[in-house]
């Protein structure tokens, strides 16, 4: 488990570094998704399976797709998409994917999978805290999402 | 805890600094600035989850959840604004938008 954490931390750091130094925005977003996946597994190792699931579903699934969507919609000026990628373009993806696969294999084969890592009581505690202690915050967040929806509609839906 | 808290905090600090550098350096592309903000928020989430695991409290995970919800609202607005600005000036350079009315 400890080795797995350091491997995933390495993958997250390297993927983020490649993301911020990447010239093309689409490649940067894909590197960022790699980083988010390894961070999600780190959250799972730290005993937060729900946050890990939300990280994959909302961050890697929704927000990054929104990024890709807008990048493809406005087509930025730098479009030096290499049509014939050589080894230079492949090795970071191969290295990061290899480390992720090795971590996965280590988890599966090195130890028996712990059944029921998250007990239902834990989730129940989470939900009780969320909707009772922080109920006002949930309402505020829902209002904020509504405002964001209205604002995005106003900004993006304007026809000229 | 599988690893000491300090190591996770070091990871969070490294991620945060890279996000900060991305936001400050990649000013030529508004989308890369937003990507830097995402990296910084993720580092904050990592720190919250690490604290939640270190002290055995659920509150850190709840704050991570609230940060994720806040981020989705922020990104949708910011990307709508980027599309709007690109439609107006047909550039993504942040330095081109130095005046509010122009």
mmCIF file of N, CA and C in Angstrom, chain B:
data_model
loop_
_atom_site.group_PDB
_atom_site.id
_atom_site.type_symbol
_atom_site.label_atom_id
_atom_site.label_comp_id
_atom_site.label_asym_id
_atom_site.label_seq_id
_atom_site.Cartn_x
_atom_site.Cartn_y
_atom_site.Cartn_z
ATOM 1 N N UNK B 1 -3.578 5.394 8.617
ATOM 2 C CA UNK B 1 -2.743 6.118 7.650
ATOM 3 C C UNK B 1 -1.688 5.194 7.084
ATOM 4 N N UNK B 2 -1.580 5.138 5.779
ATOM 5 C CA UNK B 2 -0.600 4.272 5.148
ATOM 6 C C UNK B 2 0.744 4.960 5.017
ATOM 7 N N UNK B 3 0.739 6.279 4.931
ATOM 8 C CA UNK B 3 1.994 7.042 4.835
ATOM 9 C C UNK B 3 1.874 8.210 5.804
ATOM 10 N N UNK B 4 3.005 8.767 6.230
ATOM 11 C CA UNK B 4 2.906 9.939 7.107
ATOM 12 C C UNK B 4 2.213 11.112 6.434
ATOM 13 N N UNK B 5 1.576 11.904 7.254
ATOM 14 C CA UNK B 5 0.803 13.036 6.723
ATOM 15 C C UNK B 5 1.682 14.014 5.962
ATOM 16 N N UNK B 6 2.939 14.141 6.429
ATOM 17 C CA UNK B 6 3.815 15.132 5.796
ATOM 18 C C UNK B 6 4.040 14.811 4.327
ATOM 19 N N UNK B 7 4.134 13.523 3.997
ATOM 20 C CA UNK B 7 4.417 13.165 2.605
ATOM 21 C C UNK B 7 3.254 13.542 1.698
ATOM 22 N N UNK B 8 2.024 13.332 2.186
ATOM 23 C CA UNK B 8 0.872 13.710 1.368
ATOM 24 C C UNK B 8 0.809 15.228 1.229
ATOM 25 N N UNK B 9 1.166 15.920 2.306
ATOM 26 C CA UNK B 9 1.156 17.383 2.207
ATOM 27 C C UNK B 9 2.228 17.871 1.250
ATOM 28 N N UNK B 10 3.373 17.166 1.224
ATOM 29 C CA UNK B 10 4.416 17.542 0.264
ATOM 30 C C UNK B 10 3.910 17.351 -1.165
ATOM 31 N N UNK B 11 3.208 16.228 -1.396
ATOM 32 C CA UNK B 11 2.620 16.003 -2.722
ATOM 33 C C UNK B 11 1.647 17.128 -3.075
ATOM 34 N N UNK B 12 0.802 17.523 -2.092
ATOM 35 C CA UNK B 12 -0.171 18.580 -2.350
ATOM 36 C C UNK B 12 0.535 19.898 -2.662
ATOM 37 N N UNK B 13 1.626 20.170 -1.933
ATOM 38 C CA UNK B 13 2.345 21.425 -2.174
ATOM 39 C C UNK B 13 2.985 21.421 -3.554
ATOM 40 N N UNK B 14 3.552 20.279 -3.955
ATOM 41 C CA UNK B 14 4.166 20.201 -5.283
ATOM 42 C C UNK B 14 3.113 20.434 -6.365
ATOM 43 N N UNK B 15 1.951 19.782 -6.210
ATOM 44 C CA UNK B 15 0.886 19.954 -7.202
ATOM 45 C C UNK B 15 0.419 21.404 -7.228
ATOM 46 N N UNK B 16 0.284 22.002 -6.024
ATOM 47 C CA UNK B 16 -0.188 23.385 -5.968
ATOM 48 C C UNK B 16 0.795 24.320 -6.658
ATOM 49 N N UNK B 17 2.097 24.095 -6.419
ATOM 50 C CA UNK B 17 3.094 24.987 -7.037
ATOM 51 C C UNK B 17 3.086 24.831 -8.553
ATOM 52 N N UNK B 18 2.895 23.595 -9.018
ATOM 53 C CA UNK B 18 2.847 23.423 -10.474
ATOM 54 C C UNK B 18 1.620 24.107 -11.062
ATOM 55 N N UNK B 19 0.484 24.037 -10.350
ATOM 56 C CA UNK B 19 -0.698 24.741 -10.828
ATOM 57 C C UNK B 19 -0.502 26.240 -10.843
ATOM 58 N N UNK B 20 0.156 26.732 -9.788
ATOM 59 C CA UNK B 20 0.428 28.171 -9.717
ATOM 60 C C UNK B 20 1.331 28.599 -10.871
ATOM 61 N N UNK B 21 2.372 27.801 -11.128
ATOM 62 C CA UNK B 21 3.280 28.128 -12.228
ATOM 63 C C UNK B 21 2.533 28.107 -13.548
ATOM 64 N N UNK B 22 1.644 27.128 -13.708
ATOM 65 C CA UNK B 22 0.883 27.029 -14.953
ATOM 66 C C UNK B 22 0.000 28.256 -15.131
ATOM 67 N N UNK B 23 -0.644 28.694 -14.050
ATOM 68 C CA UNK B 23 -1.516 29.860 -14.158
ATOM 69 C C UNK B 23 -0.722 31.121 -14.464
ATOM 70 N N UNK B 24 0.461 31.232 -13.862
ATOM 71 C CA UNK B 24 1.214 32.472 -14.026
ATOM 72 C C UNK B 24 1.990 32.507 -15.333
ATOM 73 N N UNK B 25 2.470 31.349 -15.777
ATOM 74 C CA UNK B 25 3.368 31.343 -16.932
ATOM 75 C C UNK B 25 2.606 31.224 -18.237
ATOM 76 N N UNK B 26 1.579 30.378 -18.272
ATOM 77 C CA UNK B 26 0.898 30.132 -19.550
ATOM 78 C C UNK B 26 -0.184 31.175 -19.786
ATOM 79 N N UNK B 27 0.197 32.439 -19.796
ATOM 80 C CA UNK B 27 -0.804 33.477 -19.981
ATOM 81 C C UNK B 27 -1.222 33.622 -21.433
ATOM 82 N N UNK B 28 -0.515 32.951 -22.309
ATOM 83 C CA UNK B 28 -0.860 33.071 -23.715
ATOM 84 C C UNK B 28 -2.110 32.308 -24.087
ATOM 85 N N UNK B 29 -2.564 31.454 -23.188
ATOM 86 C CA UNK B 29 -3.717 30.626 -23.496
ATOM 87 C C UNK B 29 -4.618 30.590 -22.268
ATOM 88 N N UNK B 30 -5.816 31.155 -22.402
ATOM 89 C CA UNK B 30 -6.712 31.234 -21.242
ATOM 90 C C UNK B 30 -7.086 29.859 -20.730
ATOM 91 N N UNK B 31 -7.183 28.878 -21.631
ATOM 92 C CA UNK B 31 -7.583 27.538 -21.204
ATOM 93 C C UNK B 31 -6.500 26.911 -20.334
ATOM 94 N N UNK B 32 -5.225 27.185 -20.661
ATOM 95 C CA UNK B 32 -4.163 26.645 -19.813
ATOM 96 C C UNK B 32 -4.158 27.307 -18.435
ATOM 97 N N UNK B 33 -4.567 28.584 -18.371
ATOM 98 C CA UNK B 33 -4.689 29.214 -17.058
ATOM 99 C C UNK B 33 -5.767 28.527 -16.229
ATOM 100 N N UNK B 34 -6.883 28.189 -16.873
ATOM 101 C CA UNK B 34 -7.944 27.478 -16.148
ATOM 102 C C UNK B 34 -7.477 26.101 -15.707
ATOM 103 N N UNK B 35 -6.667 25.444 -16.552
ATOM 104 C CA UNK B 35 -6.115 24.139 -16.172
ATOM 105 C C UNK B 35 -5.243 24.275 -14.922
ATOM 106 N N UNK B 36 -4.478 25.365 -14.853
ATOM 107 C CA UNK B 36 -3.662 25.600 -13.663
ATOM 108 C C UNK B 36 -4.517 25.774 -12.418
ATOM 109 N N UNK B 37 -5.644 26.470 -12.561
ATOM 110 C CA UNK B 37 -6.544 26.632 -11.411
ATOM 111 C C UNK B 37 -7.096 25.281 -10.982
ATOM 112 N N UNK B 38 -7.412 24.432 -11.963
ATOM 113 C CA UNK B 38 -7.897 23.091 -11.621
ATOM 114 C C UNK B 38 -6.851 22.317 -10.830
ATOM 115 N N UNK B 39 -5.587 22.420 -11.252
ATOM 116 C CA UNK B 39 -4.524 21.687 -10.550
ATOM 117 C C UNK B 39 -4.413 22.183 -9.109
ATOM 118 N N UNK B 40 -4.520 23.499 -8.928
ATOM 119 C CA UNK B 40 -4.417 24.037 -7.570
ATOM 120 C C UNK B 40 -5.569 23.564 -6.704
ATOM 121 N N UNK B 41 -6.791 23.542 -7.261
ATOM 122 C CA UNK B 41 -7.932 23.077 -6.463
ATOM 123 C C UNK B 41 -7.785 21.605 -6.126
ATOM 124 N N UNK B 42 -7.189 20.833 -7.044
ATOM 125 C CA UNK B 42 -6.984 19.426 -6.748
ATOM 126 C C UNK B 42 -5.977 19.231 -5.634
ATOM 127 N N UNK B 43 -4.965 20.080 -5.598
ATOM 128 C CA UNK B 43 -4.003 19.996 -4.497
ATOM 129 C C UNK B 43 -4.690 20.299 -3.172
ATOM 130 N N UNK B 44 -5.618 21.267 -3.194
ATOM 131 C CA UNK B 44 -6.358 21.580 -1.964
ATOM 132 C C UNK B 44 -7.205 20.393 -1.528
ATOM 133 N N UNK B 45 -7.832 19.723 -2.496
ATOM 134 C CA UNK B 45 -8.648 18.550 -2.167
ATOM 135 C C UNK B 45 -7.771 17.462 -1.557
ATOM 136 N N UNK B 46 -6.574 17.271 -2.135
ATOM 137 C CA UNK B 46 -5.655 16.267 -1.590
ATOM 138 C C UNK B 46 -5.305 16.578 -0.138
ATOM 139 N N UNK B 47 -5.053 17.845 0.157
ATOM 140 C CA UNK B 47 -4.721 18.213 1.533
ATOM 141 C C UNK B 47 -5.899 17.964 2.471
ATOM 142 N N UNK B 48 -7.111 18.265 1.999
ATOM 143 C CA UNK B 48 -8.293 18.048 2.835
ATOM 144 C C UNK B 48 -8.492 16.570 3.126
ATOM 145 N N UNK B 49 -8.349 15.731 2.091
ATOM 146 C CA UNK B 49 -8.563 14.292 2.293
ATOM 147 C C UNK B 49 -7.482 13.720 3.200
ATOM 148 N N UNK B 50 -6.248 14.229 3.053
ATOM 149 C CA UNK B 50 -5.172 13.753 3.926
ATOM 150 C C UNK B 50 -5.460 14.116 5.382
ATOM 151 N N UNK B 51 -5.951 15.332 5.609
ATOM 152 C CA UNK B 51 -6.294 15.709 6.969
ATOM 153 C C UNK B 51 -7.427 14.882 7.528
ATOM 154 N N UNK B 52 -8.405 14.603 6.666
ATOM 155 C CA UNK B 52 -9.526 13.767 7.087
ATOM 156 C C UNK B 52 -9.060 12.370 7.480
ATOM 157 N N UNK B 53 -8.077 11.832 6.734
ATOM 158 C CA UNK B 53 -7.572 10.496 7.075
ATOM 159 C C UNK B 53 -6.688 10.550 8.316
ATOM 160 N N UNK B 54 -5.985 11.668 8.520
ATOM 161 C CA UNK B 54 -5.053 11.737 9.647
ATOM 162 C C UNK B 54 -5.784 11.866 10.971
ATOM 163 N N UNK B 55 -6.880 12.603 10.990
ATOM 164 C CA UNK B 55 -7.579 12.832 12.242
ATOM 165 C C UNK B 55 -8.853 12.020 12.387
ATOM 166 N N UNK B 56 -9.146 11.214 11.347
ATOM 167 C CA UNK B 56 -10.304 10.337 11.458
ATOM 168 C C UNK B 56 -11.629 11.059 11.493
ATOM 169 N N UNK B 57 -11.703 12.226 10.859
ATOM 170 C CA UNK B 57 -12.944 12.986 10.812
ATOM 171 C C UNK B 57 -13.458 12.993 9.381
ATOM 172 N N UNK B 58 -14.764 13.060 9.236
ATOM 173 C CA UNK B 58 -15.364 13.072 7.905
ATOM 174 C C UNK B 58 -15.377 14.471 7.286
ATOM 175 N N UNK B 59 -15.131 15.499 8.083
ATOM 176 C CA UNK B 59 -15.355 16.863 7.598
ATOM 177 C C UNK B 59 -14.465 17.220 6.423
ATOM 178 N N UNK B 60 -13.240 16.687 6.422
ATOM 179 C CA UNK B 60 -12.343 16.962 5.310
ATOM 180 C C UNK B 60 -12.892 16.434 3.999
ATOM 181 N N UNK B 61 -13.449 15.233 4.041
ATOM 182 C CA UNK B 61 -14.034 14.678 2.814
ATOM 183 C C UNK B 61 -15.222 15.504 2.362
ATOM 184 N N UNK B 62 -16.007 16.011 3.324
ATOM 185 C CA UNK B 62 -17.145 16.849 2.938
ATOM 186 C C UNK B 62 -16.676 18.126 2.268
ATOM 187 N N UNK B 63 -15.582 18.688 2.802
ATOM 188 C CA UNK B 63 -15.081 19.905 2.158
ATOM 189 C C UNK B 63 -14.542 19.608 0.773
ATOM 190 N N UNK B 64 -13.949 18.426 0.605
ATOM 191 C CA UNK B 64 -13.512 18.034 -0.738
ATOM 192 C C UNK B 64 -14.706 17.988 -1.685
ATOM 193 N N UNK B 65 -15.810 17.464 -1.183
ATOM 194 C CA UNK B 65 -17.032 17.402 -2.003
ATOM 195 C C UNK B 65 -17.509 18.800 -2.374
ATOM 196 N N UNK B 66 -17.479 19.720 -1.395
ATOM 197 C CA UNK B 66 -17.926 21.083 -1.685
ATOM 198 C C UNK B 66 -16.996 21.766 -2.680
ATOM 199 N N UNK B 67 -15.689 21.474 -2.568
ATOM 200 C CA UNK B 67 -14.753 22.075 -3.526
ATOM 201 C C UNK B 67 -15.037 21.565 -4.925
ATOM 202 N N UNK B 68 -15.362 20.265 -5.035
ATOM 203 C CA UNK B 68 -15.661 19.720 -6.362
ATOM 204 C C UNK B 68 -16.903 20.400 -6.946
ATOM 205 N N UNK B 69 -17.937 20.590 -6.112
ATOM 206 C CA UNK B 69 -19.162 21.238 -6.603
ATOM 207 C C UNK B 69 -18.874 22.677 -7.017
ATOM 208 N N UNK B 70 -18.066 23.375 -6.191
ATOM 209 C CA UNK B 70 -17.717 24.748 -6.512
ATOM 210 C C UNK B 70 -16.934 24.823 -7.808
ATOM 211 N N UNK B 71 -16.022 23.845 -8.003
ATOM 212 C CA UNK B 71 -15.213 23.846 -9.214
ATOM 213 C C UNK B 71 -16.062 23.656 -10.454
ATOM 214 N N UNK B 72 -17.070 22.784 -10.364
ATOM 215 C CA UNK B 72 -17.871 22.559 -11.567
ATOM 216 C C UNK B 72 -18.628 23.827 -11.941
ATOM 217 N N UNK B 73 -19.103 24.582 -10.949
ATOM 218 C CA UNK B 73 -19.769 25.844 -11.265
ATOM 219 C C UNK B 73 -18.786 26.841 -11.867
ATOM 220 N N UNK B 74 -17.591 26.908 -11.256
ATOM 221 C CA UNK B 74 -16.594 27.879 -11.710
ATOM 222 C C UNK B 74 -16.139 27.588 -13.129
ATOM 223 N N UNK B 75 -15.912 26.297 -13.418
ATOM 224 C CA UNK B 75 -15.407 25.950 -14.747
ATOM 225 C C UNK B 75 -16.446 26.215 -15.814
ATOM 226 N N UNK B 76 -17.717 25.929 -15.518
ATOM 227 C CA UNK B 76 -18.722 26.147 -16.556
ATOM 228 C C UNK B 76 -18.826 27.630 -16.877
ATOM 229 N N UNK B 77 -18.793 28.481 -15.838
ATOM 230 C CA UNK B 77 -18.856 29.922 -16.102
ATOM 231 C C UNK B 77 -17.613 30.402 -16.834
ATOM 232 N N UNK B 78 -16.443 29.944 -16.368
ATOM 233 C CA UNK B 78 -15.198 30.455 -16.950
ATOM 234 C C UNK B 78 -15.058 30.026 -18.404
ATOM 235 N N UNK B 79 -15.457 28.801 -18.717
ATOM 236 C CA UNK B 79 -15.335 28.364 -20.102
ATOM 237 C C UNK B 79 -16.346 29.071 -20.996
ATOM 238 N N UNK B 80 -17.543 29.351 -20.452
ATOM 239 C CA UNK B 80 -18.488 30.145 -21.237
ATOM 240 C C UNK B 80 -17.903 31.516 -21.526
ATOM 241 N N UNK B 81 -17.194 32.086 -20.516
ATOM 242 C CA UNK B 81 -16.581 33.395 -20.718
ATOM 243 C C UNK B 81 -15.452 33.329 -21.737
ATOM 244 N N UNK B 82 -14.678 32.221 -21.704
ATOM 245 C CA UNK B 82 -13.594 32.072 -22.678
ATOM 246 C C UNK B 82 -14.155 31.999 -24.094
ATOM 247 N N UNK B 83 -15.237 31.233 -24.256
ATOM 248 C CA UNK B 83 -15.843 31.134 -25.585
ATOM 249 C C UNK B 83 -16.363 32.493 -26.032
ATOM 250 N N UNK B 84 -16.949 33.246 -25.096
ATOM 251 C CA UNK B 84 -17.481 34.575 -25.419
ATOM 252 C C UNK B 84 -16.354 35.509 -25.841
ATOM 253 N N UNK B 85 -15.238 35.492 -25.062
ATOM 254 C CA UNK B 85 -14.123 36.388 -25.381
ATOM 255 C C UNK B 85 -13.492 36.007 -26.710
ATOM 256 N N UNK B 86 -13.387 34.704 -26.960
ATOM 257 C CA UNK B 86 -12.807 34.269 -28.228
ATOM 258 C C UNK B 86 -13.685 34.688 -29.389
ATOM 259 N N UNK B 87 -14.986 34.690 -29.171
ATOM 260 C CA UNK B 87 -15.882 35.117 -30.237
ATOM 261 C C UNK B 87 -15.707 36.607 -30.495
ATOM 262 N N UNK B 88 -15.387 37.367 -29.422
ATOM 263 C CA UNK B 88 -15.260 38.816 -29.583
ATOM 264 C C UNK B 88 -13.947 39.222 -30.229
ATOM 265 N N UNK B 89 -12.821 38.618 -29.740
ATOM 266 C CA UNK B 89 -11.515 39.065 -30.193
ATOM 267 C C UNK B 89 -10.799 38.033 -31.049
ATOM 268 N N UNK B 90 -11.307 36.825 -31.083
ATOM 269 C CA UNK B 90 -10.706 35.691 -31.782
ATOM 270 C C UNK B 90 -9.243 35.500 -31.387
ATOM 271 N N UNK B 91 -8.979 35.617 -30.082
ATOM 272 C CA UNK B 91 -7.675 35.255 -29.542
ATOM 273 C C UNK B 91 -7.900 34.717 -28.136
ATOM 274 N N UNK B 92 -6.905 33.964 -27.638
ATOM 275 C CA UNK B 92 -6.999 33.448 -26.276
ATOM 276 C C UNK B 92 -5.913 34.033 -25.395
ATOM 277 N N UNK B 93 -5.170 34.992 -25.919
ATOM 278 C CA UNK B 93 -4.098 35.589 -25.140
ATOM 279 C C UNK B 93 -4.688 36.452 -24.034
ATOM 280 N N UNK B 94 -4.259 36.159 -22.798
ATOM 281 C CA UNK B 94 -4.839 36.889 -21.669
ATOM 282 C C UNK B 94 -4.444 38.358 -21.693
ATOM 283 N N UNK B 95 -3.285 38.654 -22.288
ATOM 284 C CA UNK B 95 -2.848 40.044 -22.319
ATOM 285 C C UNK B 95 -3.699 40.892 -23.258
ATOM 286 N N UNK B 96 -4.475 40.240 -24.121
ATOM 287 C CA UNK B 96 -5.325 41.004 -25.031
ATOM 288 C C UNK B 96 -6.563 41.524 -24.329
ATOM 289 N N UNK B 97 -6.826 40.997 -23.126
ATOM 290 C CA UNK B 97 -8.040 41.394 -22.418
ATOM 291 C C UNK B 97 -7.667 42.210 -21.188
ATOM 292 N N UNK B 98 -6.871 43.254 -21.384
ATOM 293 C CA UNK B 98 -6.419 44.015 -20.228
ATOM 294 C C UNK B 98 -7.375 45.144 -19.880
ATOM 295 N N UNK B 99 -8.367 45.386 -20.728
ATOM 296 C CA UNK B 99 -9.341 46.418 -20.410
ATOM 297 C C UNK B 99 -10.718 45.801 -20.319
ATOM 298 N N UNK B 100 -11.535 46.326 -19.422
ATOM 299 C CA UNK B 100 -12.848 45.724 -19.235
ATOM 300 C C UNK B 100 -13.788 46.103 -20.359
ATOM 301 N N UNK B 101 -13.656 47.313 -20.859
ATOM 302 C CA UNK B 101 -14.555 47.734 -21.936
ATOM 303 C C UNK B 101 -13.697 48.147 -23.121
ATOM 304 N N UNK B 102 -13.748 47.401 -24.170
ATOM 305 C CA UNK B 102 -12.864 47.754 -25.266
ATOM 306 C C UNK B 102 -13.240 47.123 -26.566
#
